[in-house]
Coordinates of C-alpha atoms in Angstrom, one line a residue:
M1 CA -38.5 -26.7 -5.2
S2 CA -38.4 -27.9 -8.8
L3 CA -37.1 -26.0 -11.8
P4 CA -39.4 -23.5 -13.5
S5 CA -40.1 -24.1 -17.2
L6 CA -39.4 -21.7 -20.1
E7 CA -41.5 -21.1 -23.2
T8 CA -40.3 -19.1 -26.2
T9 CA -42.5 -16.6 -28.1
P10 CA -42.6 -15.0 -31.6
I11 CA -40.5 -12.1 -30.2
P12 CA -36.8 -13.1 -30.0
G13 CA -35.6 -13.1 -26.5
L14 CA -39.0 -12.6 -24.9
V15 CA -39.7 -15.7 -22.9
V16 CA -42.4 -16.9 -20.6
V17 CA -41.4 -18.6 -17.3
R18 CA -43.8 -20.9 -15.5
L19 CA -42.9 -20.7 -11.8
D20 CA -43.2 -23.5 -9.3
R21 CA -45.9 -22.1 -7.1
R22 CA -46.8 -24.1 -3.9
D23 CA -50.4 -23.5 -2.7
D24 CA -52.1 -24.5 0.6
D25 CA -54.9 -23.2 2.8
R26 CA -52.7 -20.3 4.0
G27 CA -51.9 -19.0 0.5
F28 CA -48.9 -19.7 -1.7
F29 CA -45.1 -19.6 -1.9
K30 CA -42.9 -19.3 -4.9
E31 CA -39.3 -18.6 -5.8
N32 CA -40.0 -15.6 -7.8
W33 CA -36.3 -15.2 -8.9
Q34 CA -33.7 -17.8 -8.3
R35 CA -30.6 -17.1 -10.4
E36 CA -29.1 -20.6 -10.6
K37 CA -32.5 -22.1 -11.6
M38 CA -33.2 -19.4 -14.1
L39 CA -29.9 -19.8 -15.8
A40 CA -30.4 -23.6 -15.8
I41 CA -33.5 -23.2 -17.9
G42 CA -31.9 -20.9 -20.4
L43 CA -32.7 -17.4 -19.1
P44 CA -29.9 -14.9 -19.7
D45 CA -27.8 -13.8 -16.8
F46 CA -29.1 -10.2 -17.1
G47 CA -27.8 -8.9 -13.7
P48 CA -30.8 -7.2 -12.1
V49 CA -29.9 -4.2 -9.9
Q50 CA -33.3 -2.8 -9.0
N51 CA -36.7 -4.2 -8.0
N52 CA -39.9 -2.2 -8.6
V53 CA -43.5 -2.7 -7.6
S54 CA -46.4 -1.1 -9.4
F55 CA -49.6 -1.5 -7.3
N56 CA -52.9 -1.1 -9.1
S57 CA -56.0 -0.5 -7.0
D58 CA -58.6 -1.1 -9.7
R59 CA -59.4 -3.6 -12.4
G60 CA -58.8 -2.0 -15.9
V61 CA -55.7 0.0 -15.2
T62 CA -53.7 -0.1 -18.5
R63 CA -50.1 1.0 -18.7
G64 CA -47.7 1.3 -21.7
I65 CA -46.6 0.6 -24.3
H66 CA -43.2 1.6 -22.9
T67 CA -39.7 0.6 -24.3
E68 CA -37.3 1.4 -21.5
P69 CA -33.6 0.9 -22.2
W70 CA -33.1 -2.1 -20.0
D71 CA -34.1 -5.7 -19.6
K72 CA -37.0 -6.6 -17.3
F73 CA -38.2 -9.7 -15.4
I74 CA -41.9 -9.3 -14.8
S75 CA -44.1 -11.1 -12.3
L76 CA -47.1 -10.6 -10.0
A77 CA -47.3 -10.6 -6.3
T78 CA -51.1 -10.5 -6.3
G79 CA -53.8 -10.4 -8.9
R80 CA -54.0 -11.0 -12.7
I81 CA -53.0 -9.1 -15.8
F82 CA -53.3 -9.2 -19.6
G83 CA -49.7 -8.5 -20.8
A84 CA -48.9 -7.2 -24.2
W85 CA -45.5 -6.9 -25.8
V86 CA -44.3 -5.3 -29.1
D87 CA -40.9 -5.7 -30.7
M88 CA -39.6 -2.2 -31.2
R89 CA -36.1 -3.3 -32.3
E90 CA -34.6 -2.9 -35.8
G91 CA -34.9 -6.1 -37.8
E92 CA -37.3 -8.6 -39.3
T93 CA -39.5 -8.9 -36.2
F94 CA -40.1 -5.2 -35.8
G95 CA -43.7 -4.7 -34.9
A96 CA -44.2 -8.4 -33.8
T97 CA -46.6 -8.8 -30.9
F98 CA -47.3 -11.3 -28.1
T99 CA -50.0 -11.3 -25.5
L100 CA -50.6 -13.4 -22.4
E101 CA -52.8 -13.6 -19.4
M102 CA -50.7 -13.8 -16.3
D103 CA -51.3 -14.8 -12.7
T104 CA -48.8 -15.1 -9.8
S105 CA -47.5 -18.4 -11.2
V106 CA -46.2 -16.8 -14.4
A107 CA -43.2 -14.5 -15.2
V108 CA -42.0 -13.0 -18.4
F109 CA -38.4 -11.9 -19.4
V110 CA -38.6 -8.8 -21.6
P111 CA -35.3 -7.9 -23.4
R112 CA -34.3 -4.3 -24.0
G113 CA -36.0 -2.9 -27.0
V114 CA -39.3 -4.7 -26.6
G115 CA -42.3 -2.5 -25.7
N116 CA -44.0 -3.5 -22.5
S117 CA -47.6 -3.0 -21.4
Y118 CA -50.3 -4.6 -19.3
Q119 CA -54.0 -4.3 -18.2
T120 CA -55.1 -5.4 -14.8
L121 CA -57.9 -8.0 -14.7
E122 CA -58.4 -7.8 -10.9
D123 CA -58.5 -5.1 -8.3
A124 CA -55.4 -4.9 -6.0
T125 CA -52.9 -6.2 -8.6
A126 CA -49.3 -5.8 -7.6
Y127 CA -47.1 -5.9 -10.7
T128 CA -43.4 -6.4 -9.9
Y129 CA -40.3 -6.3 -12.1
L130 CA -36.6 -6.6 -11.8
V131 CA -34.4 -4.3 -14.1
N132 CA -30.7 -4.3 -14.8
E133 CA -30.2 -0.5 -15.0
H134 CA -30.9 1.9 -12.2
W135 CA -33.6 4.3 -13.0
R136 CA -32.3 7.9 -13.4
P137 CA -34.1 11.1 -14.2
G138 CA -34.0 12.4 -17.8
I139 CA -34.2 9.1 -19.5
S140 CA -36.2 9.2 -22.7
Y141 CA -37.4 6.1 -24.6
P142 CA -39.8 5.2 -27.4
A143 CA -43.5 4.5 -26.5
L144 CA -46.4 3.2 -28.6
S145 CA -50.1 4.0 -28.7
L146 CA -52.2 1.4 -26.9
D147 CA -54.7 1.4 -29.7
D148 CA -52.2 1.4 -32.6
P149 CA -54.0 -0.3 -35.5
T150 CA -50.8 -1.8 -36.9
V151 CA -50.2 -4.1 -33.9
A152 CA -54.0 -4.3 -33.1
I153 CA -53.8 -5.6 -29.5
D154 CA -57.1 -7.2 -28.4
W155 CA -57.4 -5.7 -24.9
P156 CA -59.9 -7.7 -22.8
I157 CA -61.3 -4.5 -21.3
P158 CA -62.0 -1.9 -24.0
L159 CA -59.7 1.0 -23.8
T160 CA -62.7 3.4 -23.7
E161 CA -63.5 1.8 -20.3
A162 CA -59.9 1.4 -19.1
I163 CA -58.0 3.6 -16.6
I164 CA -55.1 5.2 -18.6
S165 CA -52.8 8.0 -17.7
E166 CA -52.9 11.2 -19.8
K167 CA -49.3 10.5 -21.0
D168 CA -50.2 7.0 -22.2
Q169 CA -53.2 8.3 -24.1
N170 CA -50.9 10.4 -26.2
N171 CA -48.3 7.9 -27.2
P172 CA -47.4 7.9 -31.0
A173 CA -48.1 5.3 -33.6
L174 CA -45.7 2.6 -34.7
D175 CA -42.9 4.2 -36.8
P176 CA -39.9 2.3 -38.3
L177 CA -37.9 5.5 -38.0
T178 CA -38.0 5.1 -34.2
A179 CA -36.9 1.4 -34.3
I180 CA -34.3 0.7 -31.6
A181 CA -30.9 -0.1 -32.8
P182 CA -28.9 -2.9 -31.1
K183 CA -26.2 -1.9 -28.7
K184 CA -22.9 -1.1 -30.4
T185 CA -19.4 -2.4 -30.6
L186 CA -16.4 -0.4 -29.4
I187 CA -12.8 -1.0 -30.6
V188 CA -10.2 0.1 -28.1
G189 CA -6.7 0.6 -29.6
A190 CA -8.2 1.1 -33.0
L191 CA -5.1 2.5 -34.6
G192 CA -3.0 -0.6 -34.1
Q193 CA -2.6 -3.4 -36.5
L194 CA -5.2 -5.6 -34.8
G195 CA -7.5 -2.6 -34.2
R196 CA -7.5 -1.8 -37.9
A197 CA -8.2 -5.5 -38.8
L198 CA -11.1 -5.5 -36.3
H199 CA -12.6 -2.4 -37.9
A200 CA -12.6 -4.0 -41.3
A201 CA -14.8 -6.7 -39.8
H202 CA -16.9 -4.3 -37.8
P203 CA -17.2 -1.2 -40.0
G204 CA -20.0 0.3 -37.9
A205 CA -18.1 0.0 -34.6
D206 CA -17.1 3.0 -32.6
R207 CA -13.3 3.4 -32.4
V208 CA -11.1 4.9 -29.7
D209 CA -7.3 5.2 -29.2
L210 CA -5.0 7.3 -27.1
F211 CA -4.8 9.7 -30.0
A212 CA -7.5 10.7 -32.5
G213 CA -7.3 9.6 -36.1
E214 CA -9.7 9.4 -39.1
G215 CA -12.9 8.1 -37.6
V216 CA -11.1 7.4 -34.3
T217 CA -11.9 9.3 -31.1
A218 CA -9.2 10.1 -28.6
L219 CA -9.9 8.4 -25.2
D220 CA -7.3 8.2 -22.5
L221 CA -8.3 5.3 -20.3
T222 CA -6.0 6.6 -17.6
D223 CA -8.1 9.8 -17.4
S224 CA -10.8 9.1 -14.8
E225 CA -13.0 12.0 -15.9
A226 CA -12.9 11.0 -19.6
V227 CA -13.7 7.4 -18.7
A228 CA -16.6 8.4 -16.5
A229 CA -18.0 10.6 -19.3
W230 CA -17.9 7.9 -21.9
P231 CA -21.3 6.2 -22.6
W232 CA -20.3 2.6 -21.8
H233 CA -24.0 1.6 -21.4
E234 CA -24.4 2.0 -25.2
Y235 CA -22.1 -1.0 -26.0
A236 CA -22.8 -4.8 -26.1
V237 CA -19.2 -5.7 -27.0
V238 CA -15.9 -4.0 -26.3
L239 CA -12.9 -5.3 -28.2
N240 CA -9.7 -4.3 -26.4
A241 CA -6.9 -4.4 -29.0
A242 CA -4.8 -1.8 -27.1
A243 CA -1.4 -3.0 -25.7
Y244 CA 2.1 -1.9 -25.1
T245 CA 4.1 -4.3 -27.2
A246 CA 7.7 -2.9 -27.0
V247 CA 9.0 -6.0 -25.2
D248 CA 12.5 -4.9 -24.7
A249 CA 11.7 -1.2 -24.0
A250 CA 9.5 -2.5 -21.2
E251 CA 12.6 -3.3 -19.3
T252 CA 13.5 0.4 -18.9
A253 CA 12.2 2.6 -16.1
E254 CA 9.9 4.5 -18.5
G255 CA 8.8 1.4 -20.4
R256 CA 7.9 -0.4 -17.2
V257 CA 5.4 2.3 -16.3
A258 CA 3.9 2.4 -19.8
S259 CA 3.7 -1.4 -20.0
W260 CA 1.9 -1.8 -16.8
S261 CA -0.5 1.0 -17.5
A262 CA -1.5 -0.3 -20.9
N263 CA -1.3 -4.1 -20.3
A264 CA -2.5 -4.4 -16.7
T265 CA -4.2 -1.2 -15.4
M266 CA -6.4 -0.5 -18.5
P267 CA -7.7 -4.1 -18.8
A268 CA -8.5 -4.1 -15.1
L269 CA -10.5 -0.8 -15.7
L270 CA -12.3 -2.3 -18.7
A271 CA -13.1 -5.5 -16.6
G272 CA -14.7 -3.3 -14.0
L273 CA -16.7 -1.4 -16.6
A274 CA -17.8 -4.7 -18.2
R275 CA -19.1 -5.8 -14.8
Q276 CA -20.9 -2.5 -14.2
H277 CA -22.4 -2.1 -17.7
R278 CA -22.8 -5.8 -18.6
F279 CA -21.0 -5.6 -22.0
T280 CA -18.9 -8.5 -23.3
L281 CA -15.2 -7.8 -23.0
V282 CA -12.8 -9.3 -25.6
H283 CA -9.2 -8.9 -24.6
Y284 CA -6.1 -10.1 -26.5
S285 CA -3.2 -11.5 -24.6
S286 CA 0.1 -13.1 -25.3
D287 CA 2.1 -16.4 -25.2
Y288 CA 4.6 -14.4 -23.1
V289 CA 2.5 -15.0 -20.0
F290 CA 4.3 -18.4 -20.0
D291 CA 8.0 -19.2 -19.6
G292 CA 8.1 -21.5 -22.6
T293 CA 9.3 -24.6 -20.8
V294 CA 6.4 -27.0 -21.6
P295 CA 6.8 -29.7 -24.4
L296 CA 5.8 -28.6 -28.0
D297 CA 3.0 -31.2 -28.0
P298 CA 0.5 -30.1 -26.9
G299 CA 2.1 -26.8 -26.1
H300 CA 0.7 -24.2 -23.6
T301 CA -2.9 -24.9 -22.5
E302 CA -5.4 -22.3 -21.3
D303 CA -5.3 -23.6 -17.7
E304 CA -1.5 -23.7 -17.4
P305 CA -0.2 -21.6 -14.4
L306 CA 1.1 -18.2 -15.4
S307 CA 4.9 -18.0 -15.4
P308 CA 5.9 -14.6 -17.1
L309 CA 9.6 -13.9 -17.5
G310 CA 10.1 -10.2 -18.2
V311 CA 8.3 -6.9 -17.5
Y312 CA 6.1 -7.0 -20.6
A313 CA 5.2 -10.6 -19.8
Q314 CA 4.4 -9.8 -16.2
S315 CA 2.1 -6.9 -17.2
K316 CA 0.2 -9.1 -19.7
A317 CA -0.2 -11.8 -17.1
A318 CA -1.6 -9.2 -14.6
G319 CA -4.1 -8.0 -17.3
D320 CA -5.2 -11.6 -17.8
L321 CA -6.0 -12.0 -14.2
A322 CA -8.0 -8.7 -14.2
V323 CA -10.0 -9.6 -17.3
G324 CA -10.9 -12.9 -15.8
L325 CA -13.0 -11.1 -13.3
A326 CA -15.4 -9.7 -16.0
P327 CA -18.6 -11.8 -15.9
R328 CA -18.8 -11.8 -19.8
H329 CA -15.3 -12.1 -21.3
Y330 CA -13.3 -13.7 -24.0
L331 CA -9.6 -13.7 -23.2
I332 CA -7.8 -14.6 -26.4
R333 CA -4.1 -15.6 -26.0
T334 CA -2.1 -15.4 -29.1
S335 CA 1.4 -15.5 -30.4
W336 CA 3.6 -13.8 -33.1
V337 CA 0.9 -11.5 -34.5
I338 CA 1.2 -10.4 -38.1
G339 CA -0.9 -7.7 -39.6
E340 CA -0.7 -4.6 -41.8
G341 CA 2.3 -2.5 -41.2
K342 CA 5.9 -3.2 -40.1
N343 CA 6.4 -6.8 -38.8
F344 CA 8.7 -9.7 -39.0
V345 CA 7.3 -11.1 -42.2
R346 CA 7.5 -7.8 -44.1
T347 CA 11.0 -7.3 -42.8
M348 CA 12.2 -10.7 -44.1
Q349 CA 10.4 -10.0 -47.4
S350 CA 12.2 -6.7 -47.7
L351 CA 15.6 -8.3 -46.9
A352 CA 15.0 -11.0 -49.4
E353 CA 14.3 -8.4 -52.1
K354 CA 17.4 -6.4 -51.2
G355 CA 19.7 -9.4 -51.4
V356 CA 20.5 -9.5 -47.7
S357 CA 21.2 -12.8 -46.0
P358 CA 20.1 -12.5 -42.4
S359 CA 20.9 -14.5 -39.3
V360 CA 17.7 -15.4 -37.4
V361 CA 17.0 -17.0 -34.1
D362 CA 16.3 -20.7 -34.4
D363 CA 15.6 -21.8 -30.9
Q364 CA 12.4 -20.0 -30.3
V365 CA 9.4 -22.0 -31.7
G366 CA 5.8 -21.1 -32.1
R367 CA 3.1 -20.3 -34.7
L368 CA 2.2 -17.1 -36.5
A369 CA -1.2 -15.5 -35.8
F370 CA -2.4 -13.3 -38.7
T371 CA -4.7 -10.5 -37.6
E372 CA -7.4 -11.7 -40.0
E373 CA -7.4 -15.1 -38.1
L374 CA -7.7 -13.3 -34.8
V375 CA -10.7 -11.4 -36.2
R376 CA -12.3 -14.6 -37.6
A377 CA -11.9 -16.4 -34.3
T378 CA -13.3 -13.4 -32.4
T379 CA -16.4 -13.3 -34.7
H380 CA -16.8 -17.0 -34.2
L381 CA -16.8 -16.8 -30.4
L382 CA -19.2 -13.9 -30.3
D383 CA -21.6 -15.3 -32.9
S384 CA -21.6 -18.9 -31.7
G385 CA -22.2 -18.0 -28.1
A386 CA -19.2 -20.0 -27.0
D387 CA -18.7 -20.3 -23.2
F388 CA -16.9 -17.3 -21.8
G389 CA -13.3 -17.7 -20.7
T390 CA -9.8 -18.0 -22.1
Y391 CA -9.0 -19.4 -25.5
N392 CA -5.6 -19.9 -27.2
L393 CA -5.6 -18.8 -30.8
S394 CA -3.0 -18.8 -33.6
N395 CA -2.9 -20.1 -37.1
G396 CA -2.6 -23.8 -37.4
G397 CA 0.0 -26.1 -38.8
P398 CA 3.3 -27.3 -37.3
A399 CA 5.2 -25.1 -34.9
M400 CA 8.1 -23.4 -36.5
S401 CA 11.2 -21.4 -35.4
W402 CA 11.7 -17.8 -36.4
R403 CA 14.4 -19.0 -38.8
E404 CA 12.1 -21.5 -40.5
I405 CA 9.5 -18.8 -41.0
A406 CA 12.1 -16.5 -42.4
Q407 CA 13.2 -19.3 -44.7
A408 CA 9.6 -19.8 -45.9
V409 CA 9.4 -16.1 -46.7
F410 CA 12.7 -16.2 -48.6
E411 CA 11.6 -19.1 -50.7
R412 CA 8.3 -17.4 -51.6
S413 CA 10.4 -14.3 -52.5
G414 CA 12.6 -16.3 -55.0
R415 CA 15.5 -16.8 -52.6
S416 CA 17.1 -19.9 -51.2
A417 CA 16.2 -21.0 -47.7
D418 CA 20.0 -21.5 -47.2
D419 CA 20.3 -17.7 -47.4
V420 CA 18.9 -17.5 -43.9
S421 CA 21.4 -18.7 -41.2
G422 CA 20.6 -19.5 -37.6
T423 CA 21.6 -18.1 -34.2
T424 CA 20.5 -18.7 -30.6
T425 CA 18.5 -16.4 -28.4
E426 CA 21.4 -16.2 -26.1
A427 CA 23.8 -15.0 -28.8
Y428 CA 21.3 -12.5 -30.1
A429 CA 20.8 -11.1 -26.6
E430 CA 24.5 -10.7 -26.1
G431 CA 24.7 -8.6 -29.3
V432 CA 21.8 -6.4 -28.2
L433 CA 23.1 -5.9 -24.7
A434 CA 26.6 -5.2 -26.0
Q435 CA 25.2 -2.1 -27.8
G436 CA 23.8 -0.8 -24.5
N437 CA 20.1 -1.7 -25.4
P438 CA 17.7 -3.5 -23.1
F439 CA 16.7 -7.1 -23.8
A440 CA 13.8 -9.0 -22.3
P441 CA 13.8 -12.7 -21.8
R442 CA 11.8 -14.7 -24.3
P443 CA 9.9 -18.0 -23.9
L444 CA 11.6 -20.5 -26.2
N445 CA 8.4 -22.4 -26.8
S446 CA 5.5 -20.2 -27.7
A447 CA 3.4 -22.9 -29.3
L448 CA -0.2 -22.8 -28.0
S449 CA -2.5 -25.7 -27.8
L450 CA -5.5 -25.1 -30.1
A451 CA -7.7 -27.9 -28.8
K452 CA -10.1 -25.7 -26.9
I453 CA -10.8 -23.3 -29.7
R454 CA -11.3 -26.3 -32.1
A455 CA -13.8 -27.7 -29.7
T456 CA -16.0 -24.7 -30.4
G457 CA -16.2 -25.6 -34.1
F458 CA -13.4 -23.2 -35.2
E459 CA -10.6 -24.6 -37.3
P460 CA -7.5 -22.4 -37.5
E461 CA -6.1 -21.9 -41.0
D462 CA -2.7 -23.3 -41.6
A463 CA -0.1 -20.6 -41.1
L464 CA 1.7 -21.3 -44.4
V465 CA -1.5 -21.0 -46.4
A466 CA -2.2 -17.6 -44.7
L467 CA 1.5 -16.6 -45.3
D468 CA 1.1 -17.2 -49.0
R469 CA -2.0 -15.0 -49.2
Y470 CA -0.4 -12.3 -47.1
L471 CA 2.7 -12.1 -49.2
A472 CA 0.6 -12.0 -52.4
R473 CA -1.0 -8.7 -51.4

């Protein structure tokens, strides 16, 4: 059978689908819902979980206007209807209406927040609809009077002659105060440097972390009861900035457990919740999932096989695999993150101001990723509707060693680049181990290919330009 066709309407997201109905002397056949074909014509992959049938014995049955908290895909098995829809969502199109006569060859996708109603034009009309939430008792949702003068629906059969339930006869008038807000954003790991930067860009987002803080709710994602009680269905996007980042401490018995819990188990849990509640999961990963043995040009690509070296790296790689199972996900791999608080750049700046001349590793090469750049790329992916999947992200410019970055900081602090000497990772590791401290192996090449993120229309800012702005704060 051929593809159905899709028609837009004045209500954003509300679309009409013309189905390929095949008629003969026996009756008709149609593919009422065929996922691949619906996606091919641009219908969202809304994940239906329940199919309902409302059979109406008589012409003139009128139901609505109801705004249930889920998406619907409406069609008819028999009969004809006059359908009417009202946008009940916050925004410029609040109160916008659309009406349509439907027979069995027509379907309509109704997004969450759009009021839905219909009037049967024939006896024995079977109205069917797919929804992407299971019905459960106690759900409340806005409704609108069928004869509301503001929307002024021109019902074919006068409402005085229609068959209407007592409940629908007492629905309220249109009220902007009851407009339905969009689903929210949740920041997980809100107290970390990336979590704080994400909040600056999403000031209205809900925020959780292992411990409560100002405006941050405590949520332990290892607590099954706490996770089950959290209202995940209220979110459109979950930004997971939580991570265990103590790379060397992860090599200890205690650190190994903590690293796997935060970096592997929690992302796997969030991926399962994303699948169940259909939110978009944004997860931040690390260059450490690679062993650093590829050439600098082009650097690590998104489809390179995982090759983690240490415990931290292995736990991050496991998290990547888990997040990849979420239907709607952006896995952002980054490197050498710099945000507000204690970090390599601030440490070098402090040493320069104090007159110290440090020795810094010069055989590890990569690019800095400032948290504001991570936030900017995240916003771009979400707002542009980029394909779901994995994206490398750091600031742009040439790859640099840690020593070269330290030298750049020294020069911008009024010191000579020659005041920063070099050492090898091996020599640095020997010194750490000699003091009885753990040391995790590092990838020597952390440079990430940025070709894929650039193909979406995002151009990473040069790392040295971002460094100048960062040091000037």
